[in-house]
Amino acid sequence: MKKVTLCFVLVFLAGFCFSNDTLIQKSVGGNEYIIGKAENIFIESEVLTIDLYDDYYHVSVDYVFRNDGEQAVLEVGFPEIEYAKNSDAVTPVISNLPEWQKIRNFMTSVNGLSPKVEIEDADIAIKPNSYEKIRHFYKKTVTFPAKQKTNIHVEYDSDYGKDHGQYHVEYLLGSAVCWEKIENLKVIAVLNSEQIFFDTVPAISDNEPADFKIDTENNLRKIILSYTNLKLELNTKLYFIVENENKAIFGNSWDYYFDYKVYPRYMFELLTKEQLRLSRNSIYAFHGYKFKDKKLDERFSIFSFYKDNTEEFSEASFNDKERENLELIKSVEKEKQQK
């Protein structure tokens, strides 16, 4: 029997792109990571599901661990990370956060059974000069039988990291270097609100997905990515941005992108019918079209790029990229109307 002192796998970070002039405090969580190396124990498969809602997201992770060696008994700890940044502070400000900012509704199981979980204080920086520190562990003892597989499940709720209307989600995969390797990873990100959409799709640094697909059947808006034999460094992350309240590609004046970027079709397929309508009309609004529809007029009048100059408006002012985006939007709208 082999016993390792402490394990705490794959740290989950809920985003941290914040304004420089404010004090930001945030508590985020993670999955199991081992201090040291668990020889002969592989993550045969990991399914990471992130359900995205208006104001929070739900994380559910299912692991299949395979022990090719002798039985190992490990203390496995789920880390809770607190993040605080004050631009005026010489050193990072780390403090205990109110309950609403902490990880909520944490649950874990091993082979379908609920283990005893203890909360242990910690003070571990994620990396040098980082504002993020592991402050607590949700500890459990896991037996990995020799030549067998062990199923571990983790789930919890968390708030988004926020920056100018963007919702940031990060998942630090690199801490899995403590296991032999992650052989298969599936990432599923699901939009569960009509007010949010993907600004960027989930991606892992220095790794390309073996398979990428979207699911929009039955009004679903889901991205599914599959990876095999991930290349991991300690700082390898899954990362993506979600937007809220119909901002970003059809919203704020500083991020109107249709004039210099042609979006892939699947980005429009992942929008709702109303978001598509706003996307299409934002191109007209950007070039000074005056809307007769009062709701559209009110919607775009709050943005600096919307000008009341109907007499000067002409579709000839659209550049090639705007025309391509417009045709893609119209094509997807037509397709959705036929369903």
PDB file of N, CA and C in Angstrom, residues 81-117:
ATOM      1  N   ILE A  81      -9.876  28.765  -3.944  1.00  0.00           N
ATOM      2  CA  ILE A  81      -8.898  29.824  -4.170  1.00  0.00           C
ATOM      3  C   ILE A  81      -9.572  31.175  -3.982  1.00  0.00           C
ATOM      4  N   GLU A  82      -8.930  32.041  -3.224  1.00  0.00           N
ATOM      5  CA  GLU A  82      -9.422  33.402  -3.087  1.00  0.00           C
ATOM      6  C   GLU A  82      -8.526  34.334  -3.885  1.00  0.00           C
ATOM      7  N   TYR A  83      -9.175  35.275  -4.539  1.00  0.00           N
ATOM      8  CA  TYR A  83      -8.470  36.235  -5.384  1.00  0.00           C
ATOM      9  C   TYR A  83      -8.856  37.625  -4.932  1.00  0.00           C
ATOM     10  N   ALA A  84      -7.857  38.466  -4.694  1.00  0.00           N
ATOM     11  CA  ALA A  84      -8.134  39.858  -4.353  1.00  0.00           C
ATOM     12  C   ALA A  84      -7.043  40.731  -4.932  1.00  0.00           C
ATOM     13  N   LYS A  85      -7.443  41.844  -5.537  1.00  0.00           N
ATOM     14  CA  LYS A  85      -6.452  42.736  -6.131  1.00  0.00           C
ATOM     15  C   LYS A  85      -6.806  44.182  -5.820  1.00  0.00           C
ATOM     16  N   ASN A  86      -5.838  44.904  -5.315  1.00  0.00           N
ATOM     17  CA  ASN A  86      -5.994  46.332  -5.080  1.00  0.00           C
ATOM     18  C   ASN A  86      -4.837  47.030  -5.781  1.00  0.00           C
ATOM     19  N   SER A  87      -5.119  47.837  -6.782  1.00  0.00           N
ATOM     20  CA  SER A  87      -4.049  48.432  -7.583  1.00  0.00           C
ATOM     21  C   SER A  87      -3.172  49.371  -6.767  1.00  0.00           C
ATOM     22  N   ASP A  88      -3.700  49.864  -5.628  1.00  0.00           N
ATOM     23  CA  ASP A  88      -2.919  50.777  -4.796  1.00  0.00           C
ATOM     24  C   ASP A  88      -2.085  50.044  -3.760  1.00  0.00           C
ATOM     25  N   ALA A  89      -2.295  48.748  -3.648  1.00  0.00           N
ATOM     26  CA  ALA A  89      -1.588  47.993  -2.621  1.00  0.00           C
ATOM     27  C   ALA A  89      -0.212  47.567  -3.116  1.00  0.00           C
ATOM     28  N   VAL A  90       0.764  47.625  -2.232  1.00  0.00           N
ATOM     29  CA  VAL A  90       2.111  47.178  -2.573  1.00  0.00           C
ATOM     30  C   VAL A  90       2.137  45.668  -2.707  1.00  0.00           C
ATOM     31  N   THR A  91       1.391  44.998  -1.835  1.00  0.00           N
ATOM     32  CA  THR A  91       1.299  43.544  -1.875  1.00  0.00           C
ATOM     33  C   THR A  91      -0.149  43.146  -2.090  1.00  0.00           C
ATOM     34  N   PRO A  92      -0.393  41.969  -2.632  1.00  0.00           N
ATOM     35  CA  PRO A  92      -1.767  41.513  -2.858  1.00  0.00           C
ATOM     36  C   PRO A  92      -2.581  41.491  -1.571  1.00  0.00           C
ATOM     37  N   VAL A  93      -3.847  41.798  -1.691  1.00  0.00           N
ATOM     38  CA  VAL A  93      -4.756  41.751  -0.553  1.00  0.00           C
ATOM     39  C   VAL A  93      -5.528  40.445  -0.621  1.00  0.00           C
ATOM     40  N   ILE A  94      -5.312  39.573   0.335  1.00  0.00           N
ATOM     41  CA  ILE A  94      -6.030  38.311   0.405  1.00  0.00           C
ATOM     42  C   ILE A  94      -6.775  38.286   1.727  1.00  0.00           C
ATOM     43  N   SER A  95      -8.051  38.045   1.703  1.00  0.00           N
ATOM     44  CA  SER A  95      -8.831  38.058   2.936  1.00  0.00           C
ATOM     45  C   SER A  95      -9.953  37.051   2.842  1.00  0.00           C
ATOM     46  N   ASN A  96     -10.528  36.744   3.983  1.00  0.00           N
ATOM     47  CA  ASN A  96     -11.688  35.862   3.988  1.00  0.00           C
ATOM     48  C   ASN A  96     -12.863  36.586   3.343  1.00  0.00           C
ATOM     49  N   LEU A  97     -13.570  35.898   2.473  1.00  0.00           N
ATOM     50  CA  LEU A  97     -14.640  36.510   1.706  1.00  0.00           C
ATOM     51  C   LEU A  97     -15.996  36.184   2.312  1.00  0.00           C
ATOM     52  N   PRO A  98     -17.007  37.028   2.058  1.00  0.00           N
ATOM     53  CA  PRO A  98     -18.354  36.702   2.517  1.00  0.00           C
ATOM     54  C   PRO A  98     -18.860  35.432   1.858  1.00  0.00           C
ATOM     55  N   GLU A  99     -19.844  34.811   2.487  1.00  0.00           N
ATOM     56  CA  GLU A  99     -20.317  33.504   2.030  1.00  0.00           C
ATOM     57  C   GLU A  99     -20.800  33.531   0.585  1.00  0.00           C
ATOM     58  N   TRP A 100     -21.426  34.628   0.158  1.00  0.00           N
ATOM     59  CA  TRP A 100     -21.988  34.654  -1.194  1.00  0.00           C
ATOM     60  C   TRP A 100     -20.911  34.632  -2.261  1.00  0.00           C
ATOM     61  N   GLN A 101     -19.676  34.984  -1.910  1.00  0.00           N
ATOM     62  CA  GLN A 101     -18.605  34.958  -2.898  1.00  0.00           C
ATOM     63  C   GLN A 101     -17.845  33.641  -2.900  1.00  0.00           C
ATOM     64  N   LYS A 102     -18.202  32.741  -2.019  1.00  0.00           N
ATOM     65  CA  LYS A 102     -17.496  31.471  -1.939  1.00  0.00           C
ATOM     66  C   LYS A 102     -18.142  30.426  -2.848  1.00  0.00           C
ATOM     67  N   ILE A 103     -17.426  29.345  -3.043  1.00  0.00           N
ATOM     68  CA  ILE A 103     -17.985  28.203  -3.760  1.00  0.00           C
ATOM     69  C   ILE A 103     -19.217  27.726  -3.005  1.00  0.00           C
ATOM     70  N   ARG A 104     -20.257  27.397  -3.738  1.00  0.00           N
ATOM     71  CA  ARG A 104     -21.508  27.004  -3.100  1.00  0.00           C
ATOM     72  C   ARG A 104     -21.921  25.601  -3.545  1.00  0.00           C
ATOM     73  N   ASN A 105     -22.666  24.949  -2.677  1.00  0.00           N
ATOM     74  CA  ASN A 105     -23.284  23.656  -3.005  1.00  0.00           C
ATOM     75  C   ASN A 105     -22.262  22.627  -3.474  1.00  0.00           C
ATOM     76  N   PHE A 106     -21.125  22.586  -2.799  1.00  0.00           N
ATOM     77  CA  PHE A 106     -20.076  21.635  -3.148  1.00  0.00           C
ATOM     78  C   PHE A 106     -20.511  20.213  -2.823  1.00  0.00           C
ATOM     79  N   MET A 107     -20.293  19.312  -3.779  1.00  0.00           N
ATOM     80  CA  MET A 107     -20.598  17.893  -3.589  1.00  0.00           C
ATOM     81  C   MET A 107     -19.505  17.066  -4.250  1.00  0.00           C
ATOM     82  N   THR A 108     -19.203  15.916  -3.671  1.00  0.00           N
ATOM     83  CA  THR A 108     -18.247  15.006  -4.293  1.00  0.00           C
ATOM     84  C   THR A 108     -18.618  13.575  -3.946  1.00  0.00           C
ATOM     85  N   SER A 109     -18.237  12.658  -4.813  1.00  0.00           N
ATOM     86  CA  SER A 109     -18.478  11.240  -4.558  1.00  0.00           C
ATOM     87  C   SER A 109     -17.337  10.432  -5.158  1.00  0.00           C
ATOM     88  N   VAL A 110     -17.127   9.248  -4.593  1.00  0.00           N
ATOM     89  CA  VAL A 110     -16.119   8.305  -5.081  1.00  0.00           C
ATOM     90  C   VAL A 110     -16.828   6.984  -5.330  1.00  0.00           C
ATOM     91  N   ASN A 111     -16.857   6.557  -6.565  1.00  0.00           N
ATOM     92  CA  ASN A 111     -17.574   5.337  -6.953  1.00  0.00           C
ATOM     93  C   ASN A 111     -19.023   5.360  -6.471  1.00  0.00           C
ATOM     94  N   GLY A 112     -19.645   6.542  -6.563  1.00  0.00           N
ATOM     95  CA  GLY A 112     -21.051   6.686  -6.218  1.00  0.00           C
ATOM     96  C   GLY A 112     -21.343   6.873  -4.752  1.00  0.00           C
ATOM     97  N   LEU A 113     -20.335   6.814  -3.900  1.00  0.00           N
ATOM     98  CA  LEU A 113     -20.521   6.965  -2.458  1.00  0.00           C
ATOM     99  C   LEU A 113     -19.975   8.310  -1.997  1.00  0.00           C
ATOM    100  N   SER A 114     -20.638   8.901  -1.009  1.00  0.00           N
ATOM    101  CA  SER A 114     -20.215  10.199  -0.493  1.00  0.00           C
ATOM    102  C   SER A 114     -19.170  10.009   0.599  1.00  0.00           C
ATOM    103  N   PRO A 115     -17.947  10.449   0.376  1.00  0.00           N
ATOM    104  CA  PRO A 115     -16.909  10.290   1.391  1.00  0.00           C
ATOM    105  C   PRO A 115     -17.023  11.362   2.466  1.00  0.00           C
ATOM    106  N   LYS A 116     -16.347  11.149   3.571  1.00  0.00           N
ATOM    107  CA  LYS A 116     -16.245  12.182   4.593  1.00  0.00           C
ATOM    108  C   LYS A 116     -15.360  13.296   4.051  1.00  0.00           C
ATOM    109  N   VAL A 117     -15.845  14.531   4.148  1.00  0.00           N
ATOM    110  CA  VAL A 117     -15.097  15.678   3.633  1.00  0.00           C
ATOM    111  C   VAL A 117     -14.793  16.626   4.786  1.00  0.00           C
TER     112      VAL A 117
END
